[in-house]
Amino acid sequence: MTTSANPSAKNSTWQALTAHRAELGDHHLNALFAADPARATRMQAEACGLFLDYSKNRVTADTLALMFQLAREAGLSERTTAMFDGARINTTERRAVLHTALRRPAGTSLTVDGQDLMTDILAVRERIRRFSEQVRVGSWLGYSGRPITDVVNIGIGGSDLGPLMVCEALKPYAHPGLRMHFVSNVDGVQIDDVLNTVNPQTTLFIVASKTFTTQETLTNAHTARSWLIDRAGDEAAVARHFVAVSTNAEAVSRFGIDTANMFGFWDWVGGRYSLWSAIGLPVVLQIGADRFDELLAGAHAMDEHFRTAPLERNLPAIMALLGIWNIDFLDAPTHVIAPYHQRLHRLPAYLQQLDMESNGKSVKLDGTPVGCHTSPVIWGEPGINGQHAYFQMLHQGTRFAPVDFIGVMERPAHLGHHHRVAFANMVAQAEALMRGKSATEVAAEMRAAGVVEERIDTLIPHRVFPGNRPSNTLLLERLDPFGLGTLIALYEHRTFVQGVVWGVNSFDQWGVELGKQLAARVLDDLAVATDANPHDASTAALIERYRQHTRQVAD
Ligand code: G6Q
């Protein structure tokens, strides 16, 4: 594995970029801004209510031209068409990748393998609409005849992060009488906490699992099912309190959920791209089907922008290519997502999965080594909290991490001055990371504050900021369903573009599959010692320690 760009494995544009990077050296962003007064206005793009300022990246017009060329040579346009048209671009799983079809409006058609997918998509959408309306108006009744007050989504990974993130983001649109809960962790704590707060007579469980074989989800679902039956005193209660979202009708039925209460989706919807499918059921329950349609419409608007806008004005492509520049030519190992809006607090975790599971790959589609770095470590927290925690490293650490600052323009009707403080902080941080602070500035500042010369000399190295640290500033007009749809789809396509340039399959996840397989084996070994699954000495000792502990507790 190479540790940085490996020109020998790459085409001439990649090599030109490597040479261009060497030429640029550590040329400071301050100098780039000073040399070009129009830089800020030239390096911005806008679409679907999203505004992007990317001028604080360590790039010139030449860098961008080369990056666009790289994307063209990677066949971005052809790959995009192939994805939208339903070609089986997920080659290792022989699947099409059609989350974009899920947000197409009614009245359009999409024929894949001679079948119009929109008929099935719209049929499920309609069933979800009818079911969610019943729950929301209180006509879907629990076993004792009372309406639903609490919804518990049991799922993990792609069957959890998307609906959870969206439900948090769109709380102002929430039905006032429905509380949403999400259970993903299998440690027992999360399900226990939820079950201790809800009433069995008024709680609806959604078991969300594409495969319906995921150990964590099924363990939690079985616990919830037993809890309900114990309290209802009748297994028939399951039909009023459990629905499933899955592609696996047989397993749903084996679990004991009537498939009449199952909402399906299809193998061409990847888990981390599934919130637009029936996996979005918690969102529909929370905000209603009309609002959910607005979320889909926002994503569809971004799909259209991505599909049709020239690269030079294409938001997802620009962000993707800047990301590759930072990762492969400037050696940035990580990338920070810093939303300046509390309701986006789960966005970094959501994007972490989207990016790292999609592009955390070392081989290309043809199985050969990718020859450069791919997905960076994606991390972050709401930016304002980050400023009082990890931003120290961003400003003065030995490694740099590019940042996406995400702001929402609309001021809330209530406490609008808070919005101004948050916005000011966001802009100030991006400026500080870019500008830095020189020794001269530090000395002048301390002198003005009356600090003695000797102390100034000691403190200068600690108070200097190198600057030249890149960031994007992304401004969303308002955090409503449409706006959120555009934002999520923007990042989906950004991930896609990077995958195309690197030549990897962004839509499989063999690493996740491995975890699922190994855990099942170890689980057997924790119960009974056998020689069936040989382990290394460390793993074997940990398993044995657990078994001994369990025996002691039982004794
Ligand atoms: C997503 C991944 C993974 C998946 C979970 C849950 O792209 O494949 O996060 O969503 O492992 O899988 P199930 O939905 O099948 O339970």
Coordinates of C-alpha atoms and ligand atoms in Angstrom, one line a residue:
M1 CA 0.0 0.0 0.0
T2 CA 1.4 3.3 -1.0
T3 CA 1.3 6.1 1.6
S4 CA 0.7 8.9 -0.8
A5 CA -0.1 9.5 -4.5
N6 CA 1.6 6.9 -6.5
P7 CA 2.2 8.5 -9.9
S8 CA 3.6 5.4 -11.5
A9 CA 0.2 3.7 -11.1
K10 CA -1.7 6.6 -12.4
N11 CA -2.4 8.4 -15.7
S12 CA -0.7 11.5 -17.1
T13 CA -3.2 13.8 -15.5
W14 CA -2.5 12.3 -12.1
Q15 CA 1.2 12.8 -12.8
A16 CA 0.6 16.4 -13.9
L17 CA -1.2 17.0 -10.6
T18 CA 1.7 15.5 -8.7
A19 CA 4.1 17.9 -10.5
H20 CA 1.6 20.8 -10.0
R21 CA 1.4 20.1 -6.3
A22 CA 5.3 20.1 -6.1
E23 CA 5.3 23.5 -7.9
L24 CA 2.7 25.0 -5.5
G25 CA 4.8 23.8 -2.5
D26 CA 3.5 25.4 0.7
H27 CA 2.2 28.5 -1.1
H28 CA 0.0 30.2 1.5
L29 CA -3.7 30.8 1.0
N30 CA -3.1 34.3 2.2
A31 CA -0.9 34.9 -0.9
L32 CA -3.4 33.3 -3.2
F33 CA -6.1 35.6 -1.9
A34 CA -3.8 38.7 -2.1
A35 CA -2.9 37.8 -5.7
D36 CA -6.4 37.4 -6.9
P37 CA -9.1 39.8 -5.5
A38 CA -11.8 37.9 -7.4
R39 CA -10.8 34.5 -5.8
A40 CA -13.8 34.3 -3.4
T41 CA -16.3 35.1 -6.1
R42 CA -14.8 32.7 -8.6
M43 CA -14.5 29.8 -6.2
Q44 CA -18.1 29.5 -5.3
A45 CA -21.0 27.5 -6.6
E46 CA -24.7 27.4 -5.9
A47 CA -27.5 25.0 -6.6
C48 CA -30.9 23.9 -5.1
G49 CA -30.7 26.3 -2.3
L50 CA -27.1 25.3 -1.3
F51 CA -24.2 27.8 -1.5
L52 CA -20.6 26.5 -1.5
D53 CA -17.6 28.7 -0.9
Y54 CA -14.5 26.6 -1.7
S55 CA -12.0 29.5 -2.1
K56 CA -10.3 28.5 1.2
N57 CA -8.8 25.4 -0.4
R58 CA -5.2 25.2 -1.4
V59 CA -6.0 25.3 -5.1
T60 CA -5.5 27.5 -8.1
A61 CA -7.5 27.6 -11.3
D62 CA -4.8 25.2 -12.7
T63 CA -5.5 22.7 -9.9
L64 CA -9.2 22.8 -10.6
A65 CA -8.7 22.4 -14.4
L66 CA -6.5 19.3 -13.8
M67 CA -9.0 17.9 -11.3
F68 CA -11.9 18.3 -13.7
Q69 CA -9.8 16.6 -16.4
L70 CA -9.1 13.7 -14.0
A71 CA -12.8 13.2 -13.4
R72 CA -13.6 13.3 -17.1
E73 CA -10.8 10.8 -17.9
A74 CA -12.2 8.5 -15.1
G75 CA -15.4 8.4 -17.1
L76 CA -17.5 10.3 -14.6
S77 CA -20.2 11.2 -17.1
E78 CA -20.6 7.6 -18.4
R79 CA -20.5 6.2 -14.8
T80 CA -23.2 8.7 -13.7
T81 CA -25.4 7.7 -16.6
A82 CA -24.9 4.0 -15.8
M83 CA -25.9 4.5 -12.2
F84 CA -29.0 6.6 -13.0
D85 CA -30.0 4.1 -15.7
G86 CA -29.8 1.1 -13.5
A87 CA -26.7 -0.7 -14.9
R88 CA -25.3 -3.2 -12.4
I89 CA -22.4 -1.0 -11.4
N90 CA -22.1 -2.7 -8.0
T91 CA -20.2 -5.5 -9.7
T92 CA -19.1 -7.6 -6.7
E93 CA -22.8 -8.0 -5.7
R94 CA -24.1 -7.9 -9.3
R95 CA -26.5 -5.2 -8.4
A96 CA -27.8 -2.0 -9.8
V97 CA -27.5 1.2 -7.6
L98 CA -30.8 3.0 -7.8
H99 CA -31.4 5.0 -4.6
T100 CA -31.9 7.9 -7.0
A101 CA -35.0 6.1 -8.4
L102 CA -36.6 6.2 -4.9
R103 CA -36.8 10.0 -5.1
R104 CA -38.1 10.3 -8.6
P105 CA -41.5 12.0 -8.6
A106 CA -44.7 10.2 -9.5
G107 CA -45.6 10.3 -13.2
T108 CA -42.1 9.4 -14.4
S109 CA -41.0 6.0 -15.4
L110 CA -37.7 4.1 -15.2
T111 CA -37.4 0.9 -17.1
V112 CA -34.7 -1.5 -16.0
D113 CA -34.4 -5.0 -17.4
G114 CA -37.8 -4.5 -19.1
Q115 CA -39.6 -3.6 -15.9
D116 CA -40.8 -0.2 -14.8
L117 CA -39.4 0.2 -11.3
M118 CA -41.6 3.2 -10.6
T119 CA -44.7 1.0 -10.3
D120 CA -43.3 -0.9 -7.4
I121 CA -41.7 2.2 -5.8
L122 CA -44.9 4.1 -5.9
A123 CA -46.9 1.2 -4.6
V124 CA -44.7 0.9 -1.5
R125 CA -44.8 4.7 -1.0
E126 CA -48.6 4.6 -1.1
R127 CA -48.8 1.8 1.4
I128 CA -46.5 3.7 3.7
R129 CA -48.6 6.8 3.3
R130 CA -51.8 5.0 4.3
F131 CA -50.2 3.2 7.2
S132 CA -48.5 6.3 8.6
E133 CA -51.7 8.3 8.3
Q134 CA -53.5 5.7 10.3
V135 CA -50.9 5.9 13.0
R136 CA -50.7 9.7 12.9
V137 CA -54.4 10.3 13.2
G138 CA -54.7 7.7 15.9
S139 CA -56.8 5.1 14.1
W140 CA -54.1 2.4 14.1
L141 CA -54.9 0.9 17.5
G142 CA -52.8 -1.2 19.9
Y143 CA -54.0 -4.4 21.5
S144 CA -56.0 -2.6 24.1
G145 CA -57.7 -0.2 21.7
R146 CA -55.4 2.8 22.4
P147 CA -53.6 4.8 19.7
I148 CA -49.9 4.8 19.2
T149 CA -47.8 7.3 21.2
D150 CA -44.3 5.8 20.8
V151 CA -42.4 4.4 17.8
V152 CA -39.3 2.3 18.3
N153 CA -37.1 1.7 15.3
I154 CA -34.9 -1.4 15.8
G155 CA -32.1 -1.5 13.2
I156 CA -28.4 -0.8 12.8
G157 CA -26.0 0.8 10.3
G158 CA -27.9 1.8 7.2
S159 CA -31.1 0.8 8.8
D160 CA -30.6 3.2 11.7
L161 CA -28.3 6.1 11.0
G162 CA -30.3 7.7 8.1
P163 CA -33.8 7.8 9.7
L164 CA -32.2 8.7 13.1
M165 CA -30.2 11.6 11.6
V166 CA -33.3 12.9 9.6
C167 CA -35.7 12.6 12.5
E168 CA -33.3 14.6 14.7
A169 CA -32.8 17.2 11.9
L170 CA -36.6 17.7 11.2
K171 CA -37.9 17.8 14.8
P172 CA -39.7 21.1 14.2
Y173 CA -42.0 19.2 11.7
A174 CA -42.7 16.3 14.1
H175 CA -46.1 15.1 15.0
P176 CA -46.7 16.3 18.5
G177 CA -48.2 13.1 19.8
L178 CA -45.6 10.6 18.6
R179 CA -42.3 10.1 20.3
M180 CA -39.5 8.4 18.2
H181 CA -36.9 6.1 19.7
F182 CA -34.0 4.3 18.0
V183 CA -32.4 1.1 19.2
S184 CA -29.3 -0.1 17.4
N185 CA -26.8 -1.2 20.1
V186 CA -27.1 -4.9 21.1
D187 CA -25.6 -4.5 24.5
G188 CA -29.0 -4.6 26.1
V189 CA -28.7 -1.1 27.6
Q190 CA -30.4 0.8 24.8
I191 CA -33.4 -1.5 24.4
D192 CA -33.8 -1.7 28.2
D193 CA -33.8 2.0 28.5
V194 CA -36.4 2.4 25.8
L195 CA -38.6 -0.4 27.1
N196 CA -38.5 1.1 30.6
T197 CA -40.0 4.4 29.3
V198 CA -42.7 3.2 26.9
N199 CA -46.2 1.7 27.3
P200 CA -46.7 -1.7 25.6
Q201 CA -50.3 -0.7 24.8
T202 CA -49.3 2.3 22.8
T203 CA -45.9 1.4 21.3
L204 CA -45.2 0.5 17.7
F205 CA -42.0 -1.4 16.9
I206 CA -40.4 -1.1 13.4
V207 CA -37.9 -3.9 12.8
A208 CA -35.8 -2.5 10.0
S209 CA -33.3 -4.8 8.4
K210 CA -32.6 -5.2 4.7
T211 CA -31.4 -8.8 5.1
F212 CA -33.4 -9.6 8.3
T213 CA -30.5 -11.7 9.4
T214 CA -28.5 -9.0 11.3
Q215 CA -27.7 -10.4 14.8
E216 CA -27.9 -7.1 16.7
T217 CA -31.3 -6.2 15.2
L218 CA -32.9 -9.6 15.6
T219 CA -31.6 -9.9 19.2
N220 CA -33.2 -6.5 20.0
A221 CA -36.4 -7.4 18.1
H222 CA -36.8 -10.7 19.9
T223 CA -36.4 -8.9 23.3
A224 CA -39.0 -6.3 22.3
R225 CA -41.4 -9.0 21.0
S226 CA -41.1 -11.1 24.3
W227 CA -41.6 -7.9 26.3
L228 CA -44.8 -7.1 24.4
I229 CA -46.2 -10.6 24.6
D230 CA -45.5 -10.8 28.3
R231 CA -47.4 -7.6 28.9
A232 CA -50.2 -8.2 26.5
G233 CA -50.6 -11.8 27.5
D234 CA -51.4 -12.7 23.9
E235 CA -49.2 -13.3 20.9
A236 CA -51.9 -11.8 18.7
A237 CA -50.7 -8.4 20.0
V238 CA -47.6 -8.6 17.7
A239 CA -49.8 -7.9 14.7
R240 CA -50.8 -4.5 16.1
H241 CA -47.4 -3.5 17.4
F242 CA -44.8 -4.9 15.0
V243 CA -44.1 -3.9 11.4
A244 CA -41.0 -4.8 9.4
V245 CA -39.0 -3.1 6.7
S246 CA -37.0 -5.5 4.7
T247 CA -36.2 -7.2 1.4
N248 CA -36.5 -10.6 3.0
A249 CA -40.2 -11.6 3.3
E250 CA -39.5 -15.2 4.3
A251 CA -37.3 -14.2 7.3
V252 CA -39.9 -11.5 8.4
S253 CA -42.6 -14.1 8.4
R254 CA -40.3 -16.6 10.3
F255 CA -39.8 -13.9 12.9
G256 CA -43.5 -13.8 13.5
I257 CA -44.5 -10.6 11.6
D258 CA -47.3 -10.9 9.1
T259 CA -46.0 -9.9 5.7
A260 CA -49.1 -7.7 5.4
N261 CA -47.3 -5.5 8.0
M262 CA -44.1 -5.5 6.0
F263 CA -42.8 -2.7 3.8
G264 CA -40.4 -3.9 1.2
F265 CA -37.5 -2.5 -0.8
W266 CA -35.1 -4.0 -3.2
D267 CA -31.6 -5.3 -3.5
W268 CA -30.6 -2.3 -5.6
V269 CA -30.9 -0.1 -2.6
G270 CA -27.7 -0.1 -0.5
G271 CA -28.1 0.0 3.2
R272 CA -26.4 3.3 3.7
Y273 CA -28.4 4.8 0.8
S274 CA -31.7 3.4 2.0
L275 CA -33.3 6.2 4.0
W276 CA -35.3 7.2 0.8
S277 CA -36.9 3.7 0.8
A278 CA -39.3 2.1 3.3
I279 CA -36.3 2.4 5.8
G280 CA -37.5 6.0 6.0
L281 CA -40.7 4.8 7.7
P282 CA -39.8 6.4 11.1
V283 CA -39.4 9.7 9.2
V284 CA -42.7 9.4 7.5
L285 CA -44.4 8.7 10.8
Q286 CA -42.7 11.7 12.4
I287 CA -43.2 14.3 9.7
G288 CA -46.0 12.8 7.6
A289 CA -46.0 11.5 4.0
D290 CA -46.3 15.0 2.3
R291 CA -43.2 16.3 4.1
F292 CA -41.3 13.1 3.3
D293 CA -42.2 13.7 -0.3
E294 CA -40.5 17.1 0.1
L295 CA -37.4 15.4 1.4
L296 CA -37.4 13.2 -1.7
A297 CA -38.0 16.2 -3.9
G298 CA -35.0 17.9 -2.4
A299 CA -32.8 14.9 -3.1
H300 CA -34.2 14.6 -6.6
A301 CA -33.4 18.3 -7.3
M302 CA -29.8 17.6 -6.3
D303 CA -29.8 14.4 -8.5
E304 CA -30.9 16.6 -11.5
H305 CA -28.2 19.2 -10.7
F306 CA -25.6 16.5 -10.3
R307 CA -26.6 14.7 -13.5
T308 CA -26.8 17.8 -15.7
A309 CA -24.6 20.7 -14.4
P310 CA -21.2 21.1 -16.0
L311 CA -18.3 20.0 -13.7
E312 CA -17.2 23.5 -13.1
R313 CA -20.6 24.4 -11.5
N314 CA -21.4 20.9 -10.1
L315 CA -21.5 21.0 -6.3
P316 CA -20.9 17.3 -5.6
A317 CA -18.2 17.0 -8.2
I318 CA -16.3 20.1 -6.9
M319 CA -16.5 18.9 -3.3
A320 CA -15.4 15.4 -4.4
L321 CA -12.4 16.6 -6.4
L322 CA -11.2 19.0 -3.7
G323 CA -11.4 16.1 -1.3
I324 CA -9.2 14.0 -3.6
W325 CA -6.8 16.9 -3.9
N326 CA -6.6 17.1 -0.1
I327 CA -6.3 13.4 0.4
D328 CA -4.0 12.3 -2.4
F329 CA -1.9 15.4 -3.1
L330 CA -1.8 17.2 0.2
D331 CA -1.8 14.0 2.3
A332 CA -4.7 14.9 4.5
P333 CA -5.6 11.7 6.4
T334 CA -8.9 12.9 7.8
H335 CA -11.8 15.2 7.0
V336 CA -14.0 17.0 9.4
I337 CA -17.7 17.6 9.2
A338 CA -18.7 20.5 11.4
P339 CA -22.4 21.5 11.2
Y340 CA -23.2 24.7 13.0
H341 CA -26.8 23.6 13.8
Q342 CA -27.7 21.4 16.7
R343 CA -30.4 19.6 14.7
L344 CA -27.6 18.3 12.4
H345 CA -25.8 16.7 15.3
R346 CA -26.0 13.2 13.8
L347 CA -24.9 14.3 10.4
P348 CA -21.2 13.6 11.0
A349 CA -22.0 10.0 12.1
Y350 CA -24.2 9.5 9.0
L351 CA -21.6 10.9 6.6
Q352 CA -19.0 8.8 8.4
Q353 CA -20.8 5.7 7.3
L354 CA -21.7 7.0 3.9
D355 CA -18.1 7.9 3.0
M356 CA -16.0 5.3 4.9
E357 CA -18.2 2.3 4.1
S358 CA -18.5 3.3 0.5
N359 CA -14.9 4.3 -0.3
G360 CA -12.9 2.7 2.4
K361 CA -11.5 0.3 -0.2
S362 CA -8.0 -0.7 -1.4
V363 CA -8.7 -2.3 -4.7
K364 CA -10.3 -1.0 -7.9
L365 CA -13.3 -2.6 -9.6
D366 CA -10.9 -4.9 -11.5
G367 CA -9.4 -6.1 -8.2
T368 CA -6.0 -4.4 -8.7
P369 CA -4.6 -2.1 -6.0
V370 CA -6.0 1.3 -6.1
G371 CA -2.5 2.9 -5.9
C372 CA -3.4 5.9 -3.8
H373 CA -5.3 6.8 -0.6
T374 CA -9.1 6.5 -0.7
S375 CA -11.6 7.4 2.0
P376 CA -10.2 9.6 4.7
V377 CA -11.3 9.2 8.3
I378 CA -14.5 11.2 8.5
W379 CA -15.2 12.7 11.9
G380 CA -16.8 15.6 13.6
E381 CA -19.4 17.0 15.9
P382 CA -21.5 20.1 15.9
G383 CA -18.8 22.7 15.1
I384 CA -19.5 25.1 18.0
N385 CA -18.9 22.3 20.5
G386 CA -15.9 21.2 18.5
Q387 CA -14.3 24.6 18.9
H388 CA -14.1 23.9 22.6
A389 CA -12.6 20.5 22.1
Y390 CA -10.9 19.2 18.9
F391 CA -10.4 22.5 17.1
Q392 CA -7.1 23.1 19.0
M393 CA -5.6 20.3 16.9
L394 CA -7.1 21.7 13.7
H395 CA -5.4 25.1 14.3
Q396 CA -2.1 24.0 15.7
G397 CA -1.7 20.3 15.4
T398 CA 1.1 18.6 13.4
R399 CA -1.4 17.2 10.8
F400 CA -4.0 19.2 9.1
A401 CA -7.6 18.2 8.5
P402 CA -9.8 19.9 5.9
V403 CA -13.2 21.0 7.3
D404 CA -16.7 21.2 5.9
F405 CA -18.3 24.1 7.8
I406 CA -22.1 23.7 7.4
G407 CA -24.3 26.6 8.2
V408 CA -28.1 27.2 7.9
M409 CA -29.0 30.7 6.8
E410 CA -32.6 30.9 8.1
R411 CA -32.7 32.6 11.5
P412 CA -35.2 31.0 13.8
A413 CA -38.2 33.2 14.7
H414 CA -37.3 32.7 18.4
L415 CA -33.8 33.5 19.8
G416 CA -32.5 34.8 16.5
H417 CA -29.5 36.4 18.2
H418 CA -28.2 32.9 19.0
H419 CA -28.1 32.2 15.3
R420 CA -25.9 35.2 14.7
V421 CA -23.4 34.1 17.4
A422 CA -23.2 30.6 15.9
F423 CA -22.8 32.0 12.4
A424 CA -20.1 34.4 13.5
N425 CA -18.2 31.5 15.1
M426 CA -18.4 29.4 12.0
V427 CA -17.1 32.1 9.7
A428 CA -14.4 33.1 12.2
Q429 CA -13.1 29.6 12.5
A430 CA -12.8 29.1 8.7
E431 CA -11.0 32.5 8.5
A432 CA -8.6 31.7 11.3
L433 CA -7.7 28.2 9.9
M434 CA -7.0 29.9 6.6
R435 CA -5.2 33.0 7.7
G436 CA -3.3 31.8 10.8
K437 CA -1.5 34.3 13.0
S438 CA 2.1 35.3 12.4
A439 CA 4.8 35.9 15.1
T440 CA 4.7 39.6 14.3
E441 CA 0.9 39.7 14.9
V442 CA 1.3 37.7 18.1
A443 CA 4.0 40.0 19.4
A444 CA 2.0 43.2 18.5
E445 CA -1.1 41.8 20.2
M446 CA 0.9 41.0 23.4
R447 CA 2.7 44.3 23.4
A448 CA -0.6 46.1 23.2
A449 CA -1.8 44.1 26.1
G450 CA 1.3 45.2 28.1
V451 CA 3.1 41.9 28.2
V452 CA 6.8 42.2 29.0
E453 CA 9.3 41.6 26.1
E454 CA 10.9 38.5 27.7
R455 CA 7.5 36.8 28.2
I456 CA 6.5 37.7 24.6
D457 CA 9.6 35.8 23.3
T458 CA 8.7 32.8 25.3
L459 CA 5.1 32.7 24.3
I460 CA 5.4 33.5 20.5
P461 CA 6.0 29.9 19.4
H462 CA 2.9 28.7 21.4
R463 CA 0.7 31.5 20.1
V464 CA 1.6 31.4 16.4
F465 CA -0.9 29.7 14.0
P466 CA 0.4 28.5 10.7
G467 CA -2.9 28.9 8.9
N468 CA -3.1 27.6 5.3
R469 CA -5.6 25.0 6.5
P470 CA -8.3 24.4 4.0
S471 CA -12.1 24.4 4.4
N472 CA -15.3 24.5 2.5
T473 CA -18.2 26.6 3.8
L474 CA -21.6 25.2 2.8
L475 CA -24.7 27.3 3.4
L476 CA -28.1 25.7 3.4
E477 CA -31.0 28.2 3.0
R478 CA -33.2 26.5 5.5
L479 CA -33.2 23.2 7.4
D480 CA -36.6 21.9 6.1
P481 CA -37.3 18.6 4.4
F482 CA -36.4 19.8 0.9
G483 CA -33.2 21.5 2.1
L484 CA -32.1 18.4 4.0
G485 CA -32.8 16.2 1.0
T486 CA -30.5 18.4 -1.1
L487 CA -27.8 18.3 1.5
I488 CA -27.8 14.5 1.9
A489 CA -27.9 13.8 -1.8
L490 CA -25.0 16.3 -2.3
Y491 CA -22.8 14.2 0.0
E492 CA -24.0 10.9 -1.7
H493 CA -22.9 12.1 -5.1
R494 CA -19.7 13.6 -3.7
T495 CA -18.9 10.1 -2.4
F496 CA -19.9 8.6 -5.8
V497 CA -17.6 10.9 -7.7
Q498 CA -14.7 10.1 -5.5
G499 CA -15.3 6.4 -6.0
V500 CA -15.4 6.8 -9.7
V501 CA -12.1 8.7 -9.8
W502 CA -10.4 6.1 -7.5
G503 CA -12.0 3.4 -9.6
V504 CA -13.4 1.5 -6.5
N505 CA -16.8 -0.1 -6.0
S506 CA -18.5 2.4 -3.6
F507 CA -21.5 0.2 -3.2
D508 CA -20.3 -3.1 -1.6
Q509 CA -19.2 -3.5 2.1
W510 CA -17.3 -6.8 2.5
G511 CA -15.7 -5.4 5.7
V512 CA -19.2 -5.2 7.3
E513 CA -20.0 -8.7 6.1
L514 CA -16.8 -10.0 7.7
G515 CA -17.8 -8.6 11.1
K516 CA -21.2 -10.3 10.8
Q517 CA -19.6 -13.7 10.1
L518 CA -16.9 -13.5 12.8
A519 CA -19.3 -12.5 15.5
A520 CA -21.6 -15.4 14.8
R521 CA -18.6 -17.8 15.2
V522 CA -17.3 -16.3 18.4
L523 CA -20.8 -16.2 19.8
D524 CA -21.0 -20.0 19.5
D525 CA -17.5 -20.3 21.1
L526 CA -18.6 -18.2 24.1
A527 CA -21.3 -20.7 24.9
V528 CA -19.4 -23.9 24.3
A529 CA -15.7 -24.5 23.9
T530 CA -15.0 -26.5 20.7
D531 CA -12.1 -26.9 18.4
A532 CA -14.4 -26.1 15.5
N533 CA -13.2 -22.5 15.1
P534 CA -9.5 -22.2 15.7
H535 CA -8.5 -18.7 17.1
D536 CA -5.3 -16.9 17.6
A537 CA -3.9 -17.0 21.2
S538 CA -5.2 -13.5 22.1
T539 CA -8.7 -14.1 20.9
A540 CA -8.8 -17.6 22.4
A541 CA -7.7 -16.2 25.8
L542 CA -10.4 -13.4 25.7
I543 CA -13.1 -16.0 24.9
E544 CA -11.9 -18.2 27.7
R545 CA -11.8 -15.3 30.1
Y546 CA -15.5 -14.5 29.2
R547 CA -16.5 -18.1 29.7
Q548 CA -14.7 -18.3 33.1
H549 CA -16.4 -15.1 34.2
T550 CA -19.8 -16.4 33.1
R551 CA -19.2 -19.6 35.1
Q552 CA -18.2 -17.6 38.2
V553 CA -21.4 -15.5 38.0
A554 CA -23.5 -18.6 37.6
D555 CA -21.9 -20.4 40.6
Ligands
G6Q1 C1 -24.9 -0.4 4.8 C2 -24.3 -1.6 5.4 C3 -24.7 -1.8 6.8 C4 -26.1 -2.4 7.0 C5 -26.3 -2.9 8.4 C6 -27.6 -3.4 8.7 O1 -24.7 0.0 3.7 O2 -24.5 -2.6 4.6 O3 -24.5 -0.7 7.7 O4 -27.0 -1.4 6.7 O5 -25.3 -3.9 8.6 O6 -28.0 -4.4 7.8 P1 -29.5 -4.9 7.7 O7 -30.3 -3.8 7.2 O8 -29.4 -6.0 6.7 O9 -29.9 -5.4 9.0

